[in-house]
PDB file of C-alpha atoms in Angstrom:
ATOM      1  CA  MET A   1      17.994   4.561  13.614  1.00 59.00           C
ATOM      2  CA  VAL A   2      17.293   0.862  13.219  1.00 82.00           C
ATOM      3  CA  LEU A   3      18.043  -0.122  16.810  1.00 87.00           C
ATOM      4  CA  LYS A   4      14.348  -1.040  17.492  1.00 87.00           C
ATOM      5  CA  GLN A   5      13.974  -3.121  14.530  1.00 85.00           C
ATOM      6  CA  LEU A   6      17.264  -5.123  15.166  1.00 88.00           C
ATOM      7  CA  ARG A   7      16.140  -5.429  18.897  1.00 89.00           C
ATOM      8  CA  VAL A   8      12.739  -6.776  17.917  1.00 89.00           C
ATOM      9  CA  SER A   9      14.061  -9.165  15.267  1.00 88.00           C
ATOM     10  CA  ARG A  10      16.338 -10.737  17.982  1.00 89.00           C
ATOM     11  CA  HIS A  11      13.238 -10.915  20.354  1.00 90.00           C
ATOM     12  CA  LEU A  12      14.793  -8.729  22.922  1.00 92.00           C
ATOM     13  CA  THR A  13      13.183  -6.298  25.399  1.00 92.00           C
ATOM     14  CA  GLN A  14      14.644  -3.012  26.000  1.00 92.00           C
ATOM     15  CA  GLU A  15      15.370  -4.170  29.555  1.00 94.00           C
ATOM     16  CA  GLN A  16      17.329  -7.193  28.295  1.00 94.00           C
ATOM     17  CA  LEU A  17      19.207  -5.115  25.650  1.00 93.00           C
ATOM     18  CA  ALA A  18      20.188  -2.594  28.325  1.00 93.00           C
ATOM     19  CA  GLU A  19      21.332  -5.428  30.762  1.00 94.00           C
ATOM     20  CA  MET A  20      23.380  -7.197  27.862  1.00 93.00           C
ATOM     21  CA  SER A  21      24.916  -3.875  26.725  1.00 92.00           C
ATOM     22  CA  GLY A  22      25.521  -2.320  30.174  1.00 94.00           C
ATOM     23  CA  LEU A  23      23.571   0.842  29.151  1.00 93.00           C
ATOM     24  CA  ASN A  24      20.546   2.268  30.985  1.00 93.00           C
ATOM     25  CA  VAL A  25      17.123   1.338  29.820  1.00 93.00           C
ATOM     26  CA  ARG A  26      16.278   5.047  29.566  1.00 94.00           C
ATOM     27  CA  THR A  27      19.264   5.354  27.094  1.00 92.00           C
ATOM     28  CA  ILE A  28      17.884   2.587  24.994  1.00 92.00           C
ATOM     29  CA  GLN A  29      14.576   4.328  24.919  1.00 92.00           C
ATOM     30  CA  ARG A  30      16.158   7.617  23.868  1.00 90.00           C
ATOM     31  CA  ILE A  31      18.152   6.151  21.107  1.00 88.00           C
ATOM     32  CA  GLU A  32      14.953   4.202  19.886  1.00 88.00           C
ATOM     33  CA  SER A  33      12.920   7.379  19.836  1.00 85.00           C
ATOM     34  CA  GLY A  34      15.498   9.067  17.560  1.00 81.00           C
ATOM     35  CA  HIS A  35      17.897  10.895  19.908  1.00 85.00           C
ATOM     36  CA  ASN A  36      21.544  10.910  19.147  1.00 85.00           C
ATOM     37  CA  ALA A  37      23.696   8.293  20.794  1.00 87.00           C
ATOM     38  CA  SER A  38      27.203   8.503  21.901  1.00 89.00           C
ATOM     39  CA  LEU A  39      29.863   6.540  20.017  1.00 89.00           C
ATOM     40  CA  GLU A  40      30.433   4.375  23.061  1.00 92.00           C
ATOM     41  CA  SER A  41      26.737   3.621  23.474  1.00 91.00           C
ATOM     42  CA  LEU A  42      26.630   2.605  19.859  1.00 90.00           C
ATOM     43  CA  LYS A  43      29.684   0.443  20.191  1.00 92.00           C
ATOM     44  CA  CYS A  44      28.106  -1.321  23.144  1.00 92.00           C
ATOM     45  CA  LEU A  45      24.878  -1.991  21.232  1.00 91.00           C
ATOM     46  CA  ALA A  46      26.508  -2.944  18.014  1.00 90.00           C
ATOM     47  CA  SER A  47      28.610  -5.518  20.004  1.00 92.00           C
ATOM     48  CA  VAL A  48      25.404  -7.010  21.650  1.00 92.00           C
ATOM     49  CA  LEU A  49      23.472  -7.061  18.478  1.00 91.00           C
ATOM     50  CA  GLU A  50      26.508  -8.370  16.324  1.00 90.00           C
ATOM     51  CA  VAL A  51      26.409  -5.630  13.836  1.00 90.00           C
ATOM     52  CA  ASN A  52      28.610  -2.671  12.723  1.00 88.00           C
ATOM     53  CA  VAL A  53      28.239   0.772  14.329  1.00 87.00           C
ATOM     54  CA  ASP A  54      27.425   1.915  10.660  1.00 84.00           C
ATOM     55  CA  THR A  55      24.413  -0.403  10.601  1.00 83.00           C
ATOM     56  CA  LEU A  56      23.188   1.175  13.858  1.00 81.00           C
ATOM     57  CA  GLN A  57      23.469   4.615  12.389  1.00 80.00           C
ATOM     58  CA  GLN A  58      21.258   3.959   9.432  1.00 76.00           C
ATOM     59  CA  THR A  59      18.042   5.750   9.370  1.00 62.00           C
ATOM     60  CA  ARG A  60      15.041   3.633   8.558  1.00 52.00           C
ATOM     61  CA  LEU A  61      12.547   4.821   6.021  1.00 48.00           C
ATOM     62  CA  ASP A  62       9.598   5.841   8.146  1.00 51.00           C
ATOM     63  CA  MET A  63       6.008   6.831   7.060  1.00 48.00           C
ATOM     64  CA  LYS A  64       6.704  10.455   7.191  1.00 54.00           C
ATOM     65  CA  THR A  65       9.696  10.117   4.913  1.00 61.00           C
ATOM     66  CA  GLN A  66       7.655   7.923   2.491  1.00 66.00           C
ATOM     67  CA  LYS A  67       4.894  10.509   2.419  1.00 71.00           C
ATOM     68  CA  GLU A  68       7.473  13.264   1.642  1.00 74.00           C
ATOM     69  CA  LEU A  69       9.049  11.123  -1.176  1.00 73.00           C
ATOM     70  CA  TRP A  70       5.623  10.357  -2.683  1.00 74.00           C
ATOM     71  CA  GLN A  71       4.482  14.066  -2.554  1.00 79.00           C
ATOM     72  CA  ALA A  72       7.749  15.124  -4.224  1.00 81.00           C
ATOM     73  CA  ALA A  73       7.323  12.652  -7.047  1.00 81.00           C
ATOM     74  CA  PRO A  74       6.202  14.108 -10.232  1.00 84.00           C
ATOM     75  CA  LEU A  75       2.458  13.802 -11.218  1.00 85.00           C
ATOM     76  CA  TRP A  76       3.049  11.390 -14.041  1.00 80.00           C
ATOM     77  CA  VAL A  77       4.940   8.995 -11.660  1.00 79.00           C
ATOM     78  CA  ARG A  78       2.093   9.129  -9.145  1.00 78.00           C
ATOM     79  CA  LEU A  79      -0.428   8.525 -11.964  1.00 79.00           C
ATOM     80  CA  TRP A  80       1.532   5.661 -13.446  1.00 74.00           C
ATOM     81  CA  PHE A  81       1.706   4.008 -10.065  1.00 75.00           C
ATOM     82  CA  ALA A  82      -2.002   4.511  -9.344  1.00 73.00           C
ATOM     83  CA  LEU A  83      -2.883   3.044 -12.823  1.00 68.00           C
ATOM     84  CA  ASN A  84      -0.684  -0.061 -12.297  1.00 67.00           C
ATOM     85  CA  TYR A  85      -1.908  -0.442  -8.648  1.00 65.00           C
ATOM     86  CA  LEU A  86      -5.525  -0.394  -9.950  1.00 65.00           C
ATOM     87  CA  ASN A  87      -4.676  -2.952 -12.568  1.00 61.00           C
ATOM     88  CA  LEU A  88      -7.056  -1.666 -15.352  1.00 60.00           C
ATOM     89  CA  THR A  89      -7.077  -5.093 -17.170  1.00 64.00           C
ATOM     90  CA  PRO A  90     -10.112  -6.618 -15.802  1.00 65.00           C
ATOM     91  CA  SER A  91     -10.369 -10.509 -15.252  1.00 72.00           C
ATOM     92  CA  LYS A  92     -12.698 -12.455 -17.482  1.00 78.00           C
ATOM     93  CA  ARG A  93     -15.011 -13.249 -14.636  1.00 81.00           C
ATOM     94  CA  ALA A  94     -15.350  -9.517 -13.650  1.00 77.00           C
ATOM     95  CA  THR A  95     -16.004  -8.612 -17.298  1.00 79.00           C
ATOM     96  CA  VAL A  96     -18.831 -11.207 -17.682  1.00 84.00           C
ATOM     97  CA  ARG A  97     -20.393 -10.027 -14.364  1.00 86.00           C
ATOM     98  CA  ALA A  98     -20.419  -6.358 -15.571  1.00 83.00           C
ATOM     99  CA  LEU A  99     -21.993  -7.532 -18.856  1.00 87.00           C
ATOM    100  CA  PHE A 100     -24.563  -9.465 -17.065  1.00 89.00           C
ATOM    101  CA  THR A 101     -25.364  -6.603 -14.823  1.00 90.00           C
ATOM    102  CA  CYS A 102     -25.653  -4.120 -17.653  1.00 89.00           C
ATOM    103  CA  HIS A 103     -28.030  -6.375 -19.619  1.00 91.00           C
ATOM    104  CA  ILE A 104     -30.278  -7.350 -16.655  1.00 94.00           C
ATOM    105  CA  SER A 105     -30.483  -3.790 -15.301  1.00 93.00           C
ATOM    106  CA  GLY A 106     -31.242  -2.642 -18.977  1.00 92.00           C
ATOM    107  CA  TYR A 107     -34.046  -5.085 -19.341  1.00 94.00           C
ATOM    108  CA  VAL A 108     -35.479  -4.254 -15.884  1.00 94.00           C
ATOM    109  CA  PHE A 109     -35.387  -0.507 -16.675  1.00 93.00           C
ATOM    110  CA  CYS A 110     -37.041  -1.140 -20.155  1.00 93.00           C
ATOM    111  CA  VAL A 111     -39.938  -2.991 -18.425  1.00 94.00           C
ATOM    112  CA  LEU A 112     -40.224  -0.139 -15.883  1.00 94.00           C
ATOM    113  CA  GLY A 113     -40.324   2.184 -18.857  1.00 92.00           C
ATOM    114  CA  LEU A 114     -43.963   1.052 -19.353  1.00 91.00           C
ATOM    115  CA  ILE A 115     -44.652   3.101 -16.282  1.00 91.00           C
ATOM    116  CA  SER A 116     -41.977   5.813 -16.449  1.00 90.00           C
ATOM    117  CA  GLN A 117     -40.498   7.327 -19.475  1.00 91.00           C
ATOM    118  CA  PRO A 118     -37.074   8.254 -17.893  1.00 91.00           C
ATOM    119  CA  ALA A 119     -36.724   4.541 -16.807  1.00 92.00           C
ATOM    120  CA  LEU A 120     -37.110   3.675 -20.377  1.00 93.00           C
ATOM    121  CA  ALA A 121     -34.397   5.945 -21.444  1.00 92.00           C
ATOM    122  CA  GLY A 122     -32.141   4.512 -18.678  1.00 91.00           C
ATOM    123  CA  GLY A 123     -32.949   1.051 -19.854  1.00 92.00           C
ATOM    124  CA  ILE A 124     -31.985   1.735 -23.473  1.00 94.00           C
ATOM    125  CA  ILE A 125     -28.766   3.490 -22.197  1.00 93.00           C
ATOM    126  CA  MET A 126     -27.843   0.439 -20.018  1.00 92.00           C
ATOM    127  CA  LEU A 127     -28.657  -1.991 -22.906  1.00 92.00           C
ATOM    128  CA  GLY A 128     -26.435  -0.010 -25.214  1.00 91.00           C
ATOM    129  CA  VAL A 129     -23.534   0.012 -22.780  1.00 89.00           C
ATOM    130  CA  GLY A 130     -24.029  -3.659 -22.243  1.00 88.00           C
ATOM    131  CA  TYR A 131     -23.988  -4.465 -26.030  1.00 89.00           C
ATOM    132  CA  PHE A 132     -21.016  -2.075 -26.548  1.00 87.00           C
ATOM    133  CA  PHE A 133     -19.011  -3.702 -23.786  1.00 83.00           C
ATOM    134  CA  ASN A 134     -20.028  -7.084 -25.201  1.00 85.00           C
ATOM    135  CA  PHE A 135     -18.670  -6.152 -28.565  1.00 85.00           C
ATOM    136  CA  LEU A 136     -15.451  -5.046 -26.888  1.00 80.00           C
ATOM    137  CA  PHE A 137     -15.211  -8.195 -24.940  1.00 77.00           C
ATOM    138  CA  MET A 138     -15.601 -10.429 -27.918  1.00 81.00           C
ATOM    139  CA  ALA A 139     -12.986  -8.426 -29.728  1.00 77.00           C
ATOM    140  CA  TRP A 140     -10.576  -8.674 -26.809  1.00 69.00           C
ATOM    141  CA  GLN A 141     -10.686 -12.443 -26.842  1.00 66.00           C
TER     142      GLN A 141
END
């Protein structure tokens, strides 16, 4: 039920709502925790909060319900949401930073390749990746 949301939005405590509605504080607590309320209690609360009884009987979408809805969604919907959430179109600044990082690390590893052959291989790979992304970046603009 949405009783707690309505009460909080009107800056009322449970005690104040109980006093204004003529109900017991414990009744307010039980209703807010999800227990069923009598029609008379709902009418009293609706009157104080200036809403319809139907509004008080609405269930709010809590985290458990959202999790169940998410798990019930098809895989393609969850993947589509994740891809849109991650925003796979990078900004220009992030792309330039990635290009700079690839090139610098490639050159550093190539210099370290004078000491270690695997470092040289890593440097060549990083430079290749950097130049490939540079090519893609120039084509993208």
